[in-house]
């Protein structure tokens, strides 16, 4: 088993990986524009009306989660392929199902006017007060089911490949090294992270699919009712796990690219293995932090949600930060767009976790939860963390998997993205501090200043993202044939 991760024979991306990234880039830009439109509506600069706002909010929420999953899967698949035999056909099948799902969702929302948010909370999809009909809700939910099915197939293939190579998932997580002291280092970080993601996401997707099926039956046979609290638990379990898994897939870019740049290995020592095993368990039990306001929930579950919220993200975040800093320190690394974006992503991820820990505290949650504080938290770690990792990976491929000095426009876009991204997320956090509710199409005059400043920052973020995506799309040929 190789400890060194920078000795891969081939580094060029397959057409499948490029198709994933081009799709993710295109959908990302569109969803960012929808996000800007929402902010402009709240700022009362444009007026699209509340119904349109909630349609865009639904599309933006689900679309961005999808983009994150697609980008993360591309990173995971690209690097995991060095160690195990993955099926290219299933990889493509997932993309096809994804795009089919996107079409159904777009039709359900833009034509059918479904606007029940990406969290499709029961019983809202079936009780629209005349805004949309059951078929629109069904299109949205079937679209989600298709997307979930695609990812499930992908993860089953990952499981098959990992078990084929390492014997069992426990081995792939490095348990013999962690618990039995067999050798100093476990499987490569990419293998460990992929194993974690496949375990938690398979459970998450199956829960999501089961509640979607129940709700689809309920739409057409309303006598088949569902316990709303059970539904909420299943939905948030699925949602929490699925969006969290995206960052554990994307962080593989950090584990693979920084070692290549610094010519230093990133070994999976015991601390690393322990962090991933801990997170594998914790990410499953943490989701009640979304239900802290539901008084009908058993008290012990809420306390568990609070306590685990403090613990969950930290182990992997800390070992990754520590690993990244030690690997960079005195390595003489030459900075370029890929390594710069990856370093920014570490910062964005860490910064985004802080407001989450604050909000995961029950007494604070009762005041903050339905405010813009929460979008402030997740936009920080998703936009400046997760999406920055995807952009870093795009540059890495676009540069032929080599270090390439960044040009003026790229550099300018980098700093614009970082600065405006922070300004944009701070505007959400400040809104939260001033008790501005989230998911409101109409804002009070006192709140408009935040909305307007945020709109300017959002426009700058979009311009920078456009540069990143166009740069990548124009260098697909280099990305295909890259060499280390
Ligand atoms: C230019 C970039 C972006 C802009 C302008 C933007 C804007 C917005 C706005 C205005 C909202 C609604 C906030 C509210 O009033 O409740 C929102 C919600 C949301 N955004 Fe973004 N966003 C951006 C990037 C992202 C990214 C990169 C992601 C994830 C990868 C993301 C995921 C979400 C999610 C999941 C929601 C929650 C929707 C809901 O409450 O149902 N956004 N965004
Ligand atoms: Cu959560």
Short mmCIF file of C-alpha atoms and ligand atoms in Angstrom, two decimals:
data_model
loop_
_atom_site.label_atom_id
_atom_site.label_comp_id
_atom_site.label_asym_id
_atom_site.label_seq_id
_atom_site.Cartn_x
_atom_site.Cartn_y
_atom_site.Cartn_z
CA UNK A 1 0.00 0.00 0.00
CA UNK A 2 1.50 3.29 -1.02
CA UNK A 3 1.76 6.11 1.49
CA UNK A 4 2.89 8.57 -1.13
CA UNK A 5 0.00 10.11 -2.95
CA UNK A 6 1.92 12.10 -5.50
CA UNK A 7 3.14 9.23 -7.59
CA UNK A 8 0.07 8.75 -9.74
CA UNK A 9 0.88 7.55 -13.23
CA UNK A 10 -1.88 9.47 -14.98
CA UNK A 11 -3.25 12.80 -14.03
CA UNK A 12 -5.29 13.84 -17.06
CA UNK A 13 -9.03 13.84 -16.49
CA UNK A 14 -11.45 11.52 -18.25
CA UNK A 15 -14.17 12.97 -20.46
CA UNK A 16 -16.64 11.95 -17.75
CA UNK A 17 -14.92 14.04 -15.08
CA UNK A 18 -14.84 17.00 -17.45
CA UNK A 19 -18.53 16.55 -18.26
CA UNK A 20 -19.31 16.60 -14.54
CA UNK A 21 -17.33 19.79 -14.02
CA UNK A 22 -18.74 21.58 -17.05
CA UNK A 23 -22.29 20.70 -15.95
CA UNK A 24 -21.53 21.77 -12.38
CA UNK A 25 -19.96 25.03 -13.58
CA UNK A 26 -22.90 25.91 -15.82
CA UNK A 27 -25.55 25.11 -13.21
CA UNK A 28 -23.51 26.94 -10.56
CA UNK A 29 -23.47 30.16 -12.57
CA UNK A 30 -27.19 29.94 -13.27
CA UNK A 31 -27.99 29.31 -9.61
CA UNK A 32 -25.76 32.20 -8.57
CA UNK A 33 -27.76 34.48 -10.85
CA UNK A 34 -30.97 33.15 -9.24
CA UNK A 35 -29.39 33.87 -5.84
CA UNK A 36 -28.60 37.43 -6.91
CA UNK A 37 -32.17 37.84 -8.14
CA UNK A 38 -33.44 36.81 -4.68
CA UNK A 39 -31.15 39.30 -3.00
CA UNK A 40 -32.21 42.05 -5.41
CA UNK A 41 -35.85 41.26 -4.71
CA UNK A 42 -35.26 41.50 -0.96
CA UNK A 43 -33.37 44.75 -1.57
CA UNK A 44 -36.43 46.02 -3.47
CA UNK A 45 -34.27 46.81 -6.49
CA UNK A 46 -36.27 44.47 -8.72
CA UNK A 47 -39.76 43.18 -8.20
CA UNK A 48 -40.50 39.64 -9.30
CA UNK A 49 -43.13 38.94 -6.63
CA UNK A 50 -43.19 36.52 -3.74
CA UNK A 51 -44.20 33.44 -5.74
CA UNK A 52 -41.30 33.81 -8.18
CA UNK A 53 -38.99 34.43 -5.23
CA UNK A 54 -39.93 31.12 -3.65
CA UNK A 55 -39.60 29.31 -6.96
CA UNK A 56 -36.09 30.70 -7.32
CA UNK A 57 -35.34 29.85 -3.69
CA UNK A 58 -36.42 26.27 -4.33
CA UNK A 59 -34.29 26.02 -7.48
CA UNK A 60 -31.31 27.76 -5.91
CA UNK A 61 -31.37 25.54 -2.82
CA UNK A 62 -31.71 22.23 -4.62
CA UNK A 63 -29.55 23.32 -7.56
CA UNK A 64 -26.65 24.39 -5.36
CA UNK A 65 -26.81 21.21 -3.32
CA UNK A 66 -26.74 19.31 -6.61
CA UNK A 67 -23.80 21.34 -7.91
CA UNK A 68 -21.87 20.65 -4.72
CA UNK A 69 -22.58 16.93 -5.01
CA UNK A 70 -21.61 16.85 -8.68
CA UNK A 71 -18.37 18.77 -8.12
CA UNK A 72 -17.49 16.68 -5.08
CA UNK A 73 -18.19 13.43 -6.91
CA UNK A 74 -15.98 14.51 -9.82
CA UNK A 75 -13.07 15.17 -7.44
CA UNK A 76 -13.58 11.91 -5.55
CA UNK A 77 -13.90 9.82 -8.68
CA UNK A 78 -10.91 11.41 -10.43
CA UNK A 79 -8.51 10.66 -7.59
CA UNK A 80 -10.01 7.44 -6.24
CA UNK A 81 -9.52 5.87 -9.66
CA UNK A 82 -5.78 5.80 -8.97
CA UNK A 83 -6.28 3.25 -6.22
CA UNK A 84 -9.32 1.15 -7.15
CA UNK A 85 -11.16 0.01 -10.28
CA UNK A 86 -14.23 2.21 -10.71
CA UNK A 87 -16.87 1.75 -13.38
CA UNK A 88 -16.88 4.61 -15.93
CA UNK A 89 -20.32 3.50 -17.14
CA UNK A 90 -21.92 3.99 -13.72
CA UNK A 91 -20.14 7.30 -13.33
CA UNK A 92 -21.76 8.50 -16.55
CA UNK A 93 -25.10 6.93 -15.62
CA UNK A 94 -25.14 9.09 -12.51
CA UNK A 95 -24.62 12.24 -14.58
CA UNK A 96 -27.37 11.25 -17.01
CA UNK A 97 -29.83 10.57 -14.16
CA UNK A 98 -28.78 13.85 -12.57
CA UNK A 99 -29.48 15.87 -15.69
CA UNK A 100 -32.81 14.09 -16.21
CA UNK A 101 -33.70 14.91 -12.61
CA UNK A 102 -32.74 18.54 -13.21
CA UNK A 103 -35.11 18.73 -16.18
CA UNK A 104 -38.02 17.34 -14.14
CA UNK A 105 -37.28 19.75 -11.29
CA UNK A 106 -37.05 22.73 -13.67
CA UNK A 107 -40.37 21.79 -15.25
CA UNK A 108 -42.01 21.23 -11.86
CA UNK A 109 -40.83 24.60 -10.58
CA UNK A 110 -40.86 26.94 -13.58
CA UNK A 111 -43.89 25.51 -15.33
CA UNK A 112 -45.71 23.85 -12.45
CA UNK A 113 -44.86 26.65 -10.00
CA UNK A 114 -43.74 24.28 -7.24
CA UNK A 115 -42.11 26.45 -4.58
CA UNK A 116 -41.95 24.31 -1.46
CA UNK A 117 -38.18 24.80 -0.97
CA UNK A 118 -35.51 22.17 -1.48
CA UNK A 119 -36.44 20.71 1.90
CA UNK A 120 -39.94 19.76 0.58
CA UNK A 121 -41.18 19.65 4.17
CA UNK A 122 -44.24 17.45 4.68
CA UNK A 123 -47.12 18.22 4.26
CA UNK A 124 -46.43 21.42 2.30
CA UNK A 125 -45.91 19.88 -1.17
CA UNK A 126 -49.50 18.58 -1.04
CA UNK A 127 -50.93 21.79 0.52
CA UNK A 128 -49.98 24.64 -1.76
CA UNK A 129 -53.13 26.74 -1.16
CA UNK A 130 -53.65 26.69 -4.91
CA UNK A 131 -50.20 27.92 -5.93
CA UNK A 132 -49.16 24.62 -7.57
CA UNK A 133 -50.87 21.31 -8.10
CA UNK A 134 -49.91 17.78 -7.11
CA UNK A 135 -48.30 17.04 -10.45
CA UNK A 136 -45.85 19.90 -10.02
CA UNK A 137 -44.88 18.65 -6.57
CA UNK A 138 -44.59 15.13 -7.97
CA UNK A 139 -42.30 16.28 -10.80
CA UNK A 140 -40.02 17.89 -8.25
CA UNK A 141 -39.95 14.84 -6.01
CA UNK A 142 -39.49 12.33 -8.84
CA UNK A 143 -36.64 14.52 -10.12
CA UNK A 144 -35.02 14.28 -6.70
CA UNK A 145 -35.55 10.53 -6.64
CA UNK A 146 -33.77 10.17 -9.99
CA UNK A 147 -30.83 12.18 -8.71
CA UNK A 148 -30.70 10.13 -5.52
CA UNK A 149 -30.82 6.89 -7.51
CA UNK A 150 -27.88 8.00 -9.62
CA UNK A 151 -25.77 8.80 -6.60
CA UNK A 152 -26.77 5.56 -4.92
CA UNK A 153 -25.52 3.64 -7.96
CA UNK A 154 -22.27 5.59 -7.87
CA UNK A 155 -21.71 4.86 -4.19
CA UNK A 156 -22.53 1.18 -4.58
CA UNK A 157 -19.87 1.02 -7.26
CA UNK A 158 -17.41 2.79 -4.98
CA UNK A 159 -18.24 0.28 -2.23
CA UNK A 160 -17.73 -2.64 -4.60
CA UNK A 161 -14.39 -1.29 -5.77
CA UNK A 162 -13.11 -0.51 -2.27
CA UNK A 163 -14.11 -3.90 -0.89
CA UNK A 164 -12.51 -5.56 -3.91
CA UNK A 165 -9.22 -3.80 -3.26
CA UNK A 166 -9.08 -3.61 0.53
CA UNK A 167 -11.20 -6.57 1.61
CA UNK A 168 -13.74 -4.63 3.67
CA UNK A 169 -14.90 -1.12 4.43
CA UNK A 170 -13.29 -1.40 7.87
CA UNK A 171 -9.96 -1.98 6.17
CA UNK A 172 -10.56 0.91 3.79
CA UNK A 173 -11.19 3.16 6.82
CA UNK A 174 -7.86 2.00 8.23
CA UNK A 175 -9.28 0.26 11.28
CA UNK A 176 -6.50 -2.36 11.47
CA UNK A 177 -4.00 0.49 11.75
CA UNK A 178 -6.21 2.55 14.04
CA UNK A 179 -7.40 -0.09 16.47
CA UNK A 180 -5.01 -3.01 16.12
CA UNK A 181 -1.79 -1.10 15.66
CA UNK A 182 -1.07 -2.93 12.39
CA UNK A 183 1.39 -0.60 10.68
CA UNK A 184 1.77 3.12 11.03
CA UNK A 185 -0.25 4.35 8.09
CA UNK A 186 -3.66 3.40 6.75
CA UNK A 187 -4.87 3.50 3.14
CA UNK A 188 -4.34 6.79 1.26
CA UNK A 189 -6.45 9.73 2.54
CA UNK A 190 -8.53 9.62 -0.65
CA UNK A 191 -9.56 6.04 0.09
CA UNK A 192 -10.40 6.82 3.72
CA UNK A 193 -12.46 9.91 2.83
CA UNK A 194 -14.31 8.09 0.03
CA UNK A 195 -15.17 5.24 2.37
CA UNK A 196 -16.60 7.62 4.92
CA UNK A 197 -18.68 9.41 2.31
CA UNK A 198 -20.03 6.24 0.78
CA UNK A 199 -21.13 4.89 4.16
CA UNK A 200 -22.93 7.99 5.39
CA UNK A 201 -24.36 9.01 2.05
CA UNK A 202 -25.79 5.59 1.29
CA UNK A 203 -27.71 5.69 4.56
CA UNK A 204 -28.71 9.29 3.88
CA UNK A 205 -29.95 8.68 0.35
CA UNK A 206 -31.95 5.62 1.35
CA UNK A 207 -33.69 7.65 4.08
CA UNK A 208 -34.34 10.47 1.63
CA UNK A 209 -35.71 8.11 -0.99
CA UNK A 210 -38.01 6.42 1.52
CA UNK A 211 -39.62 9.69 2.64
CA UNK A 212 -39.90 10.87 -0.98
CA UNK A 213 -41.73 7.65 -1.89
CA UNK A 214 -44.07 7.98 1.09
CA UNK A 215 -44.82 11.58 0.21
CA UNK A 216 -45.45 10.73 -3.43
CA UNK A 217 -48.02 8.15 -2.34
CA UNK A 218 -49.56 10.67 0.04
CA UNK A 219 -49.90 13.22 -2.77
CA UNK A 220 -52.24 10.99 -4.74
CA UNK A 221 -53.72 8.96 -1.86
CA UNK A 222 -54.11 11.52 0.93
CA UNK A 223 -55.62 8.89 3.23
CA UNK A 224 -52.13 7.48 3.46
CA UNK A 225 -50.80 9.98 5.99
CA UNK A 226 -47.32 10.33 7.43
CA UNK A 227 -46.23 11.40 10.89
CA UNK A 228 -44.97 14.95 10.17
CA UNK A 229 -42.25 14.73 12.82
CA UNK A 230 -40.97 11.46 11.37
CA UNK A 231 -41.01 13.05 7.92
CA UNK A 232 -39.02 16.02 9.16
CA UNK A 233 -36.49 13.75 10.82
CA UNK A 234 -35.97 11.72 7.65
CA UNK A 235 -35.72 14.79 5.43
CA UNK A 236 -33.23 16.61 7.61
CA UNK A 237 -31.21 13.48 8.19
CA UNK A 238 -30.93 13.08 4.43
CA UNK A 239 -30.34 16.79 3.77
CA UNK A 240 -27.73 17.21 6.47
CA UNK A 241 -25.76 14.13 5.49
CA UNK A 242 -25.95 14.77 1.75
CA UNK A 243 -24.70 18.36 1.87
CA UNK A 244 -22.03 17.53 4.45
CA UNK A 245 -20.75 14.66 2.37
CA UNK A 246 -20.01 17.06 -0.48
CA UNK A 247 -17.22 18.73 1.48
CA UNK A 248 -15.70 15.39 2.49
CA UNK A 249 -15.56 14.48 -1.20
CA UNK A 250 -14.18 17.86 -2.27
CA UNK A 251 -11.49 17.92 0.42
CA UNK A 252 -9.85 15.03 -1.44
CA UNK A 253 -8.55 17.73 -3.80
CA UNK A 254 -6.56 19.14 -0.88
CA UNK A 255 -5.18 15.71 0.07
CA UNK A 256 -4.09 14.99 -3.50
CA UNK A 257 -3.03 18.30 -4.98
CA UNK A 258 -1.02 19.86 -2.14
CA UNK A 259 1.28 16.80 -1.89
CA UNK A 260 1.95 17.02 -5.63
CA UNK A 261 2.80 20.71 -5.35
CA UNK A 262 5.06 20.34 -2.34
CA UNK A 263 6.52 16.95 -3.28
CA UNK A 264 5.72 15.78 0.22
CA UNK A 265 3.47 12.86 1.13
CA UNK A 266 0.20 13.22 3.04
CA UNK A 267 0.21 10.02 5.05
CA UNK A 268 -2.93 8.81 6.81
CA UNK A 269 -1.55 8.48 10.32
CA UNK A 270 -3.62 7.37 13.32
CA UNK A 271 -4.89 10.84 14.12
CA UNK A 272 -6.13 11.19 10.54
CA UNK A 273 -7.81 7.80 10.63
CA UNK A 274 -9.38 8.50 14.02
CA UNK A 275 -10.76 11.81 12.77
CA UNK A 276 -12.47 10.17 9.80
CA UNK A 277 -13.86 7.30 11.83
CA UNK A 278 -15.21 9.77 14.41
CA UNK A 279 -16.82 11.91 11.72
CA UNK A 280 -18.34 8.86 10.04
CA UNK A 281 -20.28 8.16 13.21
CA UNK A 282 -20.96 11.72 14.33
CA UNK A 283 -22.30 13.02 11.02
CA UNK A 284 -25.09 10.47 11.32
CA UNK A 285 -26.20 11.51 14.82
CA UNK A 286 -25.85 15.26 14.52
CA UNK A 287 -28.87 16.08 12.35
CA UNK A 288 -31.26 16.86 15.26
CA UNK A 289 -29.55 20.26 15.37
CA UNK A 290 -32.01 21.13 12.60
CA UNK A 291 -34.92 20.31 14.91
CA UNK A 292 -33.91 22.19 18.03
CA UNK A 293 -37.09 24.26 17.78
CA UNK A 294 -39.36 21.21 17.54
CA UNK A 295 -40.63 20.88 21.08
CA UNK A 296 -42.18 17.51 20.30
CA UNK A 297 -38.76 15.98 19.72
CA UNK A 298 -37.40 13.79 22.52
CA UNK A 299 -35.21 15.97 24.71
CA UNK A 300 -32.26 13.60 24.68
CA UNK A 301 -32.09 13.78 20.88
CA UNK A 302 -31.86 17.55 20.96
CA UNK A 303 -29.14 17.50 23.59
CA UNK A 304 -27.33 14.92 21.50
CA UNK A 305 -27.69 17.25 18.50
CA UNK A 306 -26.14 20.13 20.43
CA UNK A 307 -23.25 18.16 21.90
CA UNK A 308 -22.39 16.46 18.62
CA UNK A 309 -22.58 19.77 16.76
CA UNK A 310 -19.62 20.85 18.83
CA UNK A 311 -17.69 17.69 18.01
CA UNK A 312 -18.73 16.66 14.53
CA UNK A 313 -16.96 18.82 12.00
CA UNK A 314 -13.94 19.50 14.09
CA UNK A 315 -11.80 16.32 13.90
CA UNK A 316 -11.56 16.24 10.10
CA UNK A 317 -11.29 20.02 9.86
CA UNK A 318 -8.47 20.11 12.39
CA UNK A 319 -6.44 17.25 10.89
CA UNK A 320 -6.90 18.74 7.44
CA UNK A 321 -5.86 22.24 8.50
CA UNK A 322 -2.93 20.89 10.46
CA UNK A 323 -1.90 18.58 7.62
CA UNK A 324 -2.18 21.35 5.03
CA UNK A 325 -0.13 23.79 7.09
CA UNK A 326 2.62 21.29 7.88
CA UNK A 327 2.86 20.17 4.29
CA UNK A 328 3.11 23.76 3.07
CA UNK A 329 5.46 25.03 5.78
CA UNK A 330 8.93 25.58 4.35
CA UNK A 331 8.11 23.45 1.33
CA UNK A 332 9.01 26.26 -1.05
CA UNK A 333 5.57 25.81 -2.64
CA UNK A 334 4.94 28.01 -5.65
CA UNK A 335 1.50 29.51 -5.43
CA UNK A 336 -0.85 29.45 -8.35
CA UNK A 337 -4.61 29.51 -8.81
CA UNK A 338 -5.13 25.87 -7.85
CA UNK A 339 -3.11 25.94 -4.64
CA UNK A 340 -4.34 29.44 -3.79
CA UNK A 341 -7.99 28.44 -4.11
CA UNK A 342 -7.37 25.30 -2.06
CA UNK A 343 -5.79 27.37 0.71
CA UNK A 344 -8.72 29.81 0.56
CA UNK A 345 -11.08 26.85 0.82
CA UNK A 346 -9.47 25.74 4.07
CA UNK A 347 -10.08 29.18 5.47
CA UNK A 348 -13.67 29.32 4.21
CA UNK A 349 -14.43 25.90 5.62
CA UNK A 350 -12.99 26.76 9.03
CA UNK A 351 -14.66 30.18 9.14
CA UNK A 352 -18.02 28.68 8.13
CA UNK A 353 -17.98 26.18 10.96
CA UNK A 354 -17.82 28.86 13.70
CA UNK A 355 -21.33 30.31 13.19
CA UNK A 356 -22.66 26.75 12.95
CA UNK A 357 -21.28 25.91 16.36
CA UNK A 358 -22.87 29.06 17.75
CA UNK A 359 -26.21 28.14 16.19
CA UNK A 360 -25.94 24.52 17.33
CA UNK A 361 -26.34 25.73 20.91
CA UNK A 362 -29.95 25.24 21.97
CA UNK A 363 -30.45 28.55 23.79
CA UNK A 364 -28.93 30.53 20.91
CA UNK A 365 -30.75 28.45 18.32
CA UNK A 366 -34.11 29.47 19.71
CA UNK A 367 -33.27 33.06 18.80
CA UNK A 368 -31.09 32.66 15.71
CA UNK A 369 -32.33 29.66 13.84
CA UNK A 370 -34.81 31.16 11.46
CA UNK A 371 -32.70 34.22 10.79
CA UNK A 372 -30.20 34.93 8.04
CA UNK A 373 -27.51 33.75 10.46
CA UNK A 374 -28.00 30.24 9.11
CA UNK A 375 -27.58 31.12 5.40
CA UNK A 376 -24.57 33.14 6.64
CA UNK A 377 -23.03 29.99 8.06
CA UNK A 378 -23.64 27.67 5.17
CA UNK A 379 -22.80 30.17 2.43
CA UNK A 380 -19.42 30.69 4.12
CA UNK A 381 -18.41 27.06 4.18
CA UNK A 382 -20.08 26.16 0.89
CA UNK A 383 -19.14 29.16 -1.25
CA UNK A 384 -15.71 29.96 0.20
CA UNK A 385 -14.94 26.38 1.27
CA UNK A 386 -16.60 23.68 -0.81
CA UNK A 387 -17.00 25.58 -4.09
CA UNK A 388 -13.48 27.05 -3.75
CA UNK A 389 -12.19 23.45 -3.65
CA UNK A 390 -14.04 22.70 -6.88
CA UNK A 391 -12.61 25.84 -8.51
CA UNK A 392 -9.13 24.85 -7.31
CA UNK A 393 -9.59 21.42 -8.87
CA UNK A 394 -10.79 23.01 -12.11
CA UNK A 395 -7.64 25.14 -12.31
CA UNK A 396 -5.47 22.16 -11.47
CA UNK A 397 -6.92 20.26 -14.43
CA UNK A 398 -7.00 23.30 -16.72
CA UNK A 399 -3.27 23.76 -16.08
CA UNK A 400 -2.55 20.20 -17.14
CA UNK A 401 -2.09 19.12 -13.49
CA UNK A 402 0.99 21.29 -13.20
CA UNK A 403 1.97 24.45 -11.43
CA UNK A 404 1.29 27.41 -13.71
CA UNK A 405 1.79 31.04 -12.73
CA UNK A 406 -1.53 32.85 -12.60
CA UNK A 407 -2.24 35.67 -15.04
CA UNK A 408 -3.53 39.09 -14.08
CA UNK A 409 -7.22 38.40 -14.70
CA UNK A 410 -7.12 35.16 -12.72
CA UNK A 411 -5.39 36.85 -9.82
CA UNK A 412 -7.80 39.73 -9.83
CA UNK A 413 -10.72 37.29 -9.89
CA UNK A 414 -9.21 35.32 -7.03
CA UNK A 415 -9.03 38.34 -4.74
CA UNK A 416 -12.42 39.59 -5.91
CA UNK A 417 -13.94 36.20 -5.15
CA UNK A 418 -12.34 36.02 -1.70
CA UNK A 419 -13.16 39.60 -0.69
CA UNK A 420 -16.64 39.84 -2.18
CA UNK A 421 -17.43 36.31 -0.99
CA UNK A 422 -16.65 37.39 2.56
CA UNK A 423 -18.61 40.60 2.17
CA UNK A 424 -21.58 38.66 0.84
CA UNK A 425 -21.59 36.12 3.66
CA UNK A 426 -20.98 38.78 6.32
CA UNK A 427 -24.07 40.60 5.10
CA UNK A 428 -26.08 37.43 5.86
CA UNK A 429 -24.47 37.10 9.29
CA UNK A 430 -25.09 40.74 10.14
CA UNK A 431 -28.66 40.33 8.99
CA UNK A 432 -28.94 37.38 11.36
CA UNK A 433 -27.55 39.44 14.23
CA UNK A 434 -30.21 42.04 13.52
CA UNK A 435 -32.88 39.30 13.59
CA UNK A 436 -33.69 39.43 9.87
CA UNK A 437 -35.67 36.24 9.22
CA UNK A 438 -34.49 33.87 6.52
CA UNK A 439 -36.72 32.78 3.63
CA UNK A 440 -38.64 36.05 3.52
CA UNK A 441 -39.30 37.46 0.07
CA UNK A 442 -40.26 40.84 1.50
CA UNK A 443 -37.94 42.71 3.84
CA UNK A 444 -38.62 45.68 6.13
CA UNK A 445 -37.07 49.06 5.24
CA UNK A 446 -34.57 48.71 8.14
CA UNK A 447 -33.06 45.62 6.51
CA UNK A 448 -32.64 46.93 2.98
CA UNK A 449 -29.13 48.28 3.52
CA UNK A 450 -27.77 44.76 4.14
CA UNK A 451 -29.63 43.43 1.13
CA UNK A 452 -28.26 46.12 -1.16
CA UNK A 453 -24.66 45.76 -0.05
CA UNK A 454 -24.99 42.00 -0.35
CA UNK A 455 -26.32 42.36 -3.90
CA UNK A 456 -23.22 44.28 -4.97
CA UNK A 457 -20.93 41.69 -3.42
CA UNK A 458 -22.95 38.89 -5.03
CA UNK A 459 -22.54 40.45 -8.46
CA UNK A 460 -18.76 40.59 -7.96
CA UNK A 461 -18.71 36.95 -6.82
CA UNK A 462 -20.59 35.96 -9.98
CA UNK A 463 -18.16 37.87 -12.20
CA UNK A 464 -15.20 36.08 -10.58
CA UNK A 465 -16.91 32.69 -10.82
CA UNK A 466 -17.57 33.37 -14.50
CA UNK A 467 -13.84 33.90 -15.08
CA UNK A 468 -13.01 30.62 -13.27
CA UNK A 469 -15.58 28.57 -15.16
CA UNK A 470 -14.83 30.08 -18.59
CA UNK A 471 -11.11 29.58 -18.04
CA UNK A 472 -11.74 25.94 -17.27
CA UNK A 473 -14.13 25.39 -20.15
CA UNK A 474 -11.65 26.90 -22.60
CA UNK A 475 -8.87 24.53 -21.55
CA UNK A 476 -10.65 21.21 -21.66
CA UNK A 477 -8.08 19.78 -24.03
CA UNK A 478 -5.20 20.49 -21.66
CA UNK A 479 -7.27 19.10 -18.79
CA UNK A 480 -7.77 15.90 -20.75
CA UNK A 481 -4.13 15.25 -21.43
CA UNK A 482 -2.48 16.64 -18.31
CA UNK A 483 0.67 15.02 -16.94
CA UNK A 484 2.60 15.19 -13.70
C1 LIG B 1 -23.33 34.37 -5.81
C2 LIG B 1 -23.55 33.39 -4.99
C3 LIG B 1 -24.82 33.20 -4.19
C4 LIG B 1 -25.87 34.05 -3.97
C5 LIG B 1 -26.06 35.46 -4.49
C6 LIG B 1 -26.81 33.36 -3.10
C7 LIG B 1 -27.99 33.91 -2.61
C8 LIG B 1 -28.88 33.27 -1.78
C9 LIG B 1 -30.04 33.86 -1.19
C10 LIG B 1 -30.48 35.31 -1.38
C11 LIG B 1 -30.68 32.92 -0.45
C12 LIG B 1 -31.96 33.06 0.36
C13 LIG B 1 -31.64 33.56 1.74
C14 LIG B 1 -32.89 33.79 2.56
O1 LIG B 1 -33.42 34.91 2.52
O2 LIG B 1 -33.33 32.85 3.24
C15 LIG B 1 -29.89 31.70 -0.56
C16 LIG B 1 -30.22 30.50 0.02
C17 LIG B 1 -29.50 29.33 -0.16
N1 LIG B 1 -28.30 29.19 -0.84
FE1 LIG B 1 -27.32 30.65 -1.82
N2 LIG B 1 -26.32 32.11 -2.83
C18 LIG B 1 -25.12 31.97 -3.49
C19 LIG B 1 -24.30 30.86 -3.47
C20 LIG B 1 -24.64 29.63 -2.93
C21 LIG B 1 -23.81 28.46 -2.98
C22 LIG B 1 -22.44 28.39 -3.62
C23 LIG B 1 -24.52 27.47 -2.36
C24 LIG B 1 -24.14 26.02 -2.13
C25 LIG B 1 -23.20 25.36 -2.74
C26 LIG B 1 -25.79 28.02 -1.94
C27 LIG B 1 -26.78 27.33 -1.29
C28 LIG B 1 -27.93 27.86 -0.78
C29 LIG B 1 -28.92 27.11 -0.04
C30 LIG B 1 -28.89 25.62 0.27
C31 LIG B 1 -29.92 28.03 0.34
C32 LIG B 1 -31.17 27.74 1.20
C33 LIG B 1 -32.44 27.79 0.41
C34 LIG B 1 -33.60 27.63 1.35
O3 LIG B 1 -33.66 28.31 2.38
O4 LIG B 1 -34.48 26.82 1.03
N3 LIG B 1 -25.83 29.34 -2.30
N4 LIG B 1 -28.79 31.93 -1.37
CU1 LIG B 2 -26.86 19.89 9.83
#
